């Protein structure tokens, strides 16, 4: 499992097992009949559903949706998250294909041909698309048409140890944070082998760093743009946090995201860039007050890379009206509020954002709201898994100063074919 898959897996914290057996049985039964095309049978949601955490999440979604529509009949099936992106293509070409699919904004372009354009169904149903986070809708738009309705919108943030900042006499960062101040703070928090920032391998966090300055790795047209000089400069500045500034240790290629996460929650390292979905897990594991700030930008102004998922309809679904009604229920205000409160996801519905603020430290929700006001979705290409793998491999040499960002971006681009 690569770093991104590890990161996605750790976000699903099991909070209850009620309904798991029924959900698992429904998923198994759906493969034998009912599917997405047979009128009167359950609508099948094909998604990442291998783990108990995944199954618990979908059970919660469906329970919440049934409160909106008691007649709703949905069963769930699917492989692990890492296998989903290849197996969904095979599943849709088989007998009795499912109607409902999940996707991430980062992968919507990759699955675009499998997903039905939803614009006509949105207009026909009167669905309030204006209340859905704009960056996530942009990420789930392929060839000018919306292919999925997002249920979360997760702006990448900087987590920090409040007590460590206070002990060092530093001002607490919030919704503005310059890179100059960030590096200064990180140096003040660094003492020999004890560093100010924890890092994980891969391109996910460096990409968020770059987008905080408005520089993407992939163009709006879906073209890989790793050799763009501005992007190269951004990645070099991230490598320099280790190679020049000395405020972080170079991650090992074999590290999963849990290595940097544990370094942070143990108090060993006082800062970490991660997704806000980790707030609950971090708060439970840490014995310090959890602070939330923006990923620092050159100007200090707020900008974000958002990551998130949503529900779409298979292009070959024979029951699109029923499927879209199910999506309306699954992404309703009450469902998103429940998910925000119980699981800590940042909801894609703007009016559900106050639910995420419950139980968070002062200022956390203001940071998230500010980031969502100026957000860009993480965009990827069909070759992104290769990009991730190669960045994990060669990035270690970038952090150590053995290769430049320019050399690494050129190597990756040449390897994946542009």
mmCIF file with all atom_site columns, C-alpha atoms in Angstrom, residues 87 112 163 237 278 378 384:
data_model
loop_
_atom_site.group_PDB
_atom_site.id
_atom_site.type_symbol
_atom_site.label_atom_id
_atom_site.label_alt_id
_atom_site.label_comp_id
_atom_site.label_asym_id
_atom_site.label_entity_id
_atom_site.label_seq_id
_atom_site.pdbx_PDB_ins_code
_atom_site.Cartn_x
_atom_site.Cartn_y
_atom_site.Cartn_z
_atom_site.occupancy
_atom_site.B_iso_or_equiv
_atom_site.pdbx_formal_charge
_atom_site.auth_seq_id
_atom_site.auth_comp_id
_atom_site.auth_asym_id
_atom_site.auth_atom_id
_atom_site.pdbx_PDB_model_num
ATOM 1 C CA . UNK A 1 87  ? -11.369 -3.538 -9.886  1.00 0.00 ? 87  UNK A CA 1
ATOM 2 C CA . UNK A 1 112 ? -14.486 9.774  -15.968 1.00 0.00 ? 112 UNK A CA 1
ATOM 3 C CA . UNK A 1 163 ? 2.168   23.666 24.564  1.00 0.00 ? 163 UNK A CA 1
ATOM 4 C CA . UNK A 1 237 ? 11.720  24.708 -1.063  1.00 0.00 ? 237 UNK A CA 1
ATOM 5 C CA . UNK A 1 278 ? -7.074  13.075 11.386  1.00 0.00 ? 278 UNK A CA 1
ATOM 6 C CA . UNK A 1 378 ? -5.976  17.879 -5.665  1.00 0.00 ? 378 UNK A CA 1
ATOM 7 C CA . UNK A 1 384 ? -0.511  9.338  -10.613 1.00 0.00 ? 384 UNK A CA 1
#
